[in-house]
Short mmCIF file of C-alpha atoms in Angstrom, two decimals:
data_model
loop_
_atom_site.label_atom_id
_atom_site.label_comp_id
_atom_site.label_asym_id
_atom_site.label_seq_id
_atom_site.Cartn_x
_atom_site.Cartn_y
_atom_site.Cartn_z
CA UNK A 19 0.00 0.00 0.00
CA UNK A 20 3.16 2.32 0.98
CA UNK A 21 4.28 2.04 -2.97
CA UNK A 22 0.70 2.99 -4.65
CA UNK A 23 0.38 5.71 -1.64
CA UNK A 24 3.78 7.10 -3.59
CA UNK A 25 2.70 6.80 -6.60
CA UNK A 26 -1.08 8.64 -5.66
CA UNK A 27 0.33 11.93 -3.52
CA UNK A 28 3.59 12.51 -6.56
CA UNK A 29 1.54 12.05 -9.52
CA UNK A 30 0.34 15.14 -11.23
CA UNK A 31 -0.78 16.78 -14.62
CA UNK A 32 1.94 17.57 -17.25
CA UNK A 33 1.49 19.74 -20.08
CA UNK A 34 5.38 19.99 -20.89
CA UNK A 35 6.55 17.21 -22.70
CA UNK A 36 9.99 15.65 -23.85
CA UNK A 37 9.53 14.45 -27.94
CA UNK A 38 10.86 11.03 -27.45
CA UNK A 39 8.49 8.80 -27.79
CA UNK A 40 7.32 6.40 -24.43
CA UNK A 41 8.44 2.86 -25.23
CA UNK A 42 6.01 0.09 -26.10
CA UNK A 43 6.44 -2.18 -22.86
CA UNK A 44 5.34 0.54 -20.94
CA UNK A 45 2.12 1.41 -23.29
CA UNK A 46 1.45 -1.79 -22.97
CA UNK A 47 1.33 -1.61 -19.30
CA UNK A 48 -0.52 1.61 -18.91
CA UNK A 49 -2.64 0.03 -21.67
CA UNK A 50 -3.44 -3.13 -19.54
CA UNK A 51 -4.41 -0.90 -16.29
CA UNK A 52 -6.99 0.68 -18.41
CA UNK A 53 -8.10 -2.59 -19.63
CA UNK A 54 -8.22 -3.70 -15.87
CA UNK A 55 -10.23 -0.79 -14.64
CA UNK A 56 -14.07 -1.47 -13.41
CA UNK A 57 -16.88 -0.87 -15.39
CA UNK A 58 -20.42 -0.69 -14.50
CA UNK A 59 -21.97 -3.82 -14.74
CA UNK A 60 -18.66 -5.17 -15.75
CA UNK A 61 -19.56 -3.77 -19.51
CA UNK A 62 -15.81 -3.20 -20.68
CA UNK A 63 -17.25 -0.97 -22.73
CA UNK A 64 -14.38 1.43 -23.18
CA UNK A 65 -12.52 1.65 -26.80
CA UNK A 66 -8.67 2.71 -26.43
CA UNK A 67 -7.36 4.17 -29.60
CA UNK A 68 -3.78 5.13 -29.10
CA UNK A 69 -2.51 7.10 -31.70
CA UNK A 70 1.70 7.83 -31.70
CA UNK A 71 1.45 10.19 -34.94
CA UNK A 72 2.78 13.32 -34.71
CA UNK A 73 0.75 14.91 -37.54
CA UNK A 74 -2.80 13.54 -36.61
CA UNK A 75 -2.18 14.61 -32.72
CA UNK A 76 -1.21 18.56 -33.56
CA UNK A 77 -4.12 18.41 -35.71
CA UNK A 78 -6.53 16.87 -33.52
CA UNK A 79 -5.13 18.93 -30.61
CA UNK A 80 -5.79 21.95 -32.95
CA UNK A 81 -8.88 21.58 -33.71
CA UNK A 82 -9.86 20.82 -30.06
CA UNK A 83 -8.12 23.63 -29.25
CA UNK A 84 -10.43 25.86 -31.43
CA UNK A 85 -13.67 24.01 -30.68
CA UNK A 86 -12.77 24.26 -26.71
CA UNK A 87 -13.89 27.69 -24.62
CA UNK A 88 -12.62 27.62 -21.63
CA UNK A 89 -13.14 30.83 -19.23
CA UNK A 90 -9.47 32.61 -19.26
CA UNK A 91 -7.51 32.41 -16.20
CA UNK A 92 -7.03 35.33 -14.09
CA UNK A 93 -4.53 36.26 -11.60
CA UNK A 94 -6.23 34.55 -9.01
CA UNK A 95 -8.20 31.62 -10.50
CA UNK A 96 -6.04 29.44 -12.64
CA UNK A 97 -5.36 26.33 -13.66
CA UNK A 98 -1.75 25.94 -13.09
CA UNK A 99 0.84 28.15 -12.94
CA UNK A 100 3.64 25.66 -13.25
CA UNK A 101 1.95 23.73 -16.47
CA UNK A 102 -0.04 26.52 -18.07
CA UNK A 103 -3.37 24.70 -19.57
CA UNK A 104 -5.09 26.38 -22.43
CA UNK A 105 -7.41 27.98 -20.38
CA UNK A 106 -4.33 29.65 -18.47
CA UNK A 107 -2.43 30.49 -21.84
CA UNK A 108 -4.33 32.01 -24.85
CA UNK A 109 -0.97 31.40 -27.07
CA UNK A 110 -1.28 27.34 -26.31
CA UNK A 111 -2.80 26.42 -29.47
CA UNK A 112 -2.48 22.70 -29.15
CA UNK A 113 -5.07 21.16 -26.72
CA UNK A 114 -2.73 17.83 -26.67
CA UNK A 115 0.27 20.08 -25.35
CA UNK A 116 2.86 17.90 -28.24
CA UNK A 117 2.20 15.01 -26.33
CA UNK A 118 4.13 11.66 -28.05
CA UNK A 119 1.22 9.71 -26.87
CA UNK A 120 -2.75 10.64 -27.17
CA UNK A 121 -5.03 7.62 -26.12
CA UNK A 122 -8.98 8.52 -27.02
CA UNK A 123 -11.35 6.64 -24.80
CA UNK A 124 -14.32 6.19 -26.78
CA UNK A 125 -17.62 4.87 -25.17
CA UNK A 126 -21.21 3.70 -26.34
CA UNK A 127 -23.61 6.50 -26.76
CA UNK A 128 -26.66 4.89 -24.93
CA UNK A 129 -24.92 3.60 -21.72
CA UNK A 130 -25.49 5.44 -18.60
CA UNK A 131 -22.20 5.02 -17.38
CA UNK A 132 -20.16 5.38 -20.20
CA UNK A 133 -18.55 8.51 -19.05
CA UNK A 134 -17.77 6.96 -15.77
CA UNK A 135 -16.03 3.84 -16.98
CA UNK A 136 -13.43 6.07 -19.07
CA UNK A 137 -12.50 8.27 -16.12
CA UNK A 138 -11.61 5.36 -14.02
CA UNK A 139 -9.83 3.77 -16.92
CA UNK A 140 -8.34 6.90 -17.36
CA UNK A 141 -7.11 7.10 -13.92
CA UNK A 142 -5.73 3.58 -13.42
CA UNK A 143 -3.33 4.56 -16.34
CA UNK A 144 -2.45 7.97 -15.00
CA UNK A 145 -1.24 5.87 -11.80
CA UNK A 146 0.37 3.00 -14.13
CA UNK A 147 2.12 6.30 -16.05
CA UNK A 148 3.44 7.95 -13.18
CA UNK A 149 4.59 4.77 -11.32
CA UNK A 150 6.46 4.25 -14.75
CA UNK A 151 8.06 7.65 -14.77
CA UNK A 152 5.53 8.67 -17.97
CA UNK A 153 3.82 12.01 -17.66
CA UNK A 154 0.28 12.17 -18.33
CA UNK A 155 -2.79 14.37 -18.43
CA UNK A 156 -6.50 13.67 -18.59
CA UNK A 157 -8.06 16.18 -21.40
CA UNK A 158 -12.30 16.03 -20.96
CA UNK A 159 -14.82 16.60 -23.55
CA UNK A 160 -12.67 14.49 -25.86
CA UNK A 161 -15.33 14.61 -28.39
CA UNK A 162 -14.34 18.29 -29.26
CA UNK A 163 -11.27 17.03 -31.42
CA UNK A 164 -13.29 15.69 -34.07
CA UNK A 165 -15.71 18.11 -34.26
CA UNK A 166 -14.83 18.63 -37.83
CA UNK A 167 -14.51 17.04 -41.26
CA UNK A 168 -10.97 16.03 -40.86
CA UNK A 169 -11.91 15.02 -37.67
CA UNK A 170 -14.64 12.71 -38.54
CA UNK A 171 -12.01 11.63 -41.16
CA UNK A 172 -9.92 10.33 -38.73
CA UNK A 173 -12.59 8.26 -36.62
CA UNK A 174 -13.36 6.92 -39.98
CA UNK A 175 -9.74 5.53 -40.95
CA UNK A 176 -9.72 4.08 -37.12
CA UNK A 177 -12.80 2.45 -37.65
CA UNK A 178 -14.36 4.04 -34.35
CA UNK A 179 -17.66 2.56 -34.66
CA UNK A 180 -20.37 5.36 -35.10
CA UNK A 181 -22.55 4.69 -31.47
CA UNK A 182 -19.57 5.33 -30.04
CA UNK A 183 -18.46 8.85 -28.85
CA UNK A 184 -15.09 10.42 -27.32
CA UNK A 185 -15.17 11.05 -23.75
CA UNK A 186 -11.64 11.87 -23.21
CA UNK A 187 -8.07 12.35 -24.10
CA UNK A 188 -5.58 10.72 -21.87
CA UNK A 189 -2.09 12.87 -22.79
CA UNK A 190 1.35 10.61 -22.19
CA UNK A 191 5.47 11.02 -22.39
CA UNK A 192 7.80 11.80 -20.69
CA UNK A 193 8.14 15.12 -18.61
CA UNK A 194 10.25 18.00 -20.18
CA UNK A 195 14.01 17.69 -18.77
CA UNK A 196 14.78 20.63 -17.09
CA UNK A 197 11.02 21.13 -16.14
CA UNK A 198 10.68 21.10 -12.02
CA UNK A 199 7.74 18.18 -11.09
CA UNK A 200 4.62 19.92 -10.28
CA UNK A 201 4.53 21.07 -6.72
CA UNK A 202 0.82 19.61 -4.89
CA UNK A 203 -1.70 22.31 -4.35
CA UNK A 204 -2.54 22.02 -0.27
CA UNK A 205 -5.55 19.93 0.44
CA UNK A 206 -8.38 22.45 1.01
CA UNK A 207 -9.75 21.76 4.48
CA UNK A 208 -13.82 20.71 5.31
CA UNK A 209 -14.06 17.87 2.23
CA UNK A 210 -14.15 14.36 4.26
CA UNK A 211 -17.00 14.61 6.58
CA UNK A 212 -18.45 11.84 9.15
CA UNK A 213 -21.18 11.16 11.09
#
């Protein structure tokens, strides 16, 4: 329990990545948390497309970039000052950040839960990342990257069956060298409460 304890309290969002690449054995394991993860009713409904291409991420990230509004940052409400999001930085044009690594979780259209079942999948491979040294960052309203034609191009050529939708983007590489780790915000007092 000590380890995964480490692995919960370091582990934080990067938006600064190195280019190299993450290797496959660890994809694979970050892959196989996901696969892992519950599911309501034990569905598995989740679809994991990772895609490694350079090209079709900074366009994708584009184009969710441009589709996404997010209420600017001011001087005292922010995302994060260490690892400016694009709601903190109007000049970040890529939503993906250059990540190596972009895994879309797609889930059924009609399934209560669907939305559920890819943030927990999501975070069992944010904790497989980080206890692999791999950055990561969870990106919502994943469906905002293909909300145009080249977008709906791309689910096309992946074959992303059409009552499916994207729930989220799960970012991964390796952190920036040179780039200090994210220091933890403190925990805001009042939020566990017993009776």
């Amino acid at each position: 329990m000590r380890e995964l304890m480490e692995v919960i309290l370091h582990r934080r969002a990067i938006r600064r990545f190195d280019t190299k690449q993450i290797d496959e054995e660890s994809l694979q394991q970050i892959l196989q948390a996901g696969l892992y993860a519950p599911s309501a009713g034990s569905r598995q409904g989740p679809l994991f497309v990772v895609c490694q291409d350079k090209t079709v991420n900074e366009r994708l990230g584009k184009i969710k970039r441009a589709n996404s509004r997010p209420s600017m940052a001011t001087a005292t409400s922010y995302v994060s000052k260490e690892q400016p999001s694009i709601a903190d930085d109007p000049k970040i044009k890529n939503a993906f950040y250059n990540a190596p690594t972009v895994i879309t979780l797609f889930a059924p259209k009609n399934f209560l839960f669907s939305a559920e079942d890819c943030a927990v999948a999501a975070e069992n491979m944010m904790l497989a990342a980080e206890s692999l040294g791999i950055g990561s960052c969870y990106i919502g309203q994943g469906w905002t990257a293909f909300a145009d034609p080249y977008g709906q191009e791309v689910l096309r050529k992946w074959g992303v069956r059409t009552d499916y939708y994207a729930v989220v983007q799960l970012l991964l590489g390796y952190p920036r060298q040179g780039d200090p780790h994210p220091t933890p915000k403190p925990r805001k007092e009042g939020r566990v409460l017993r009776f």
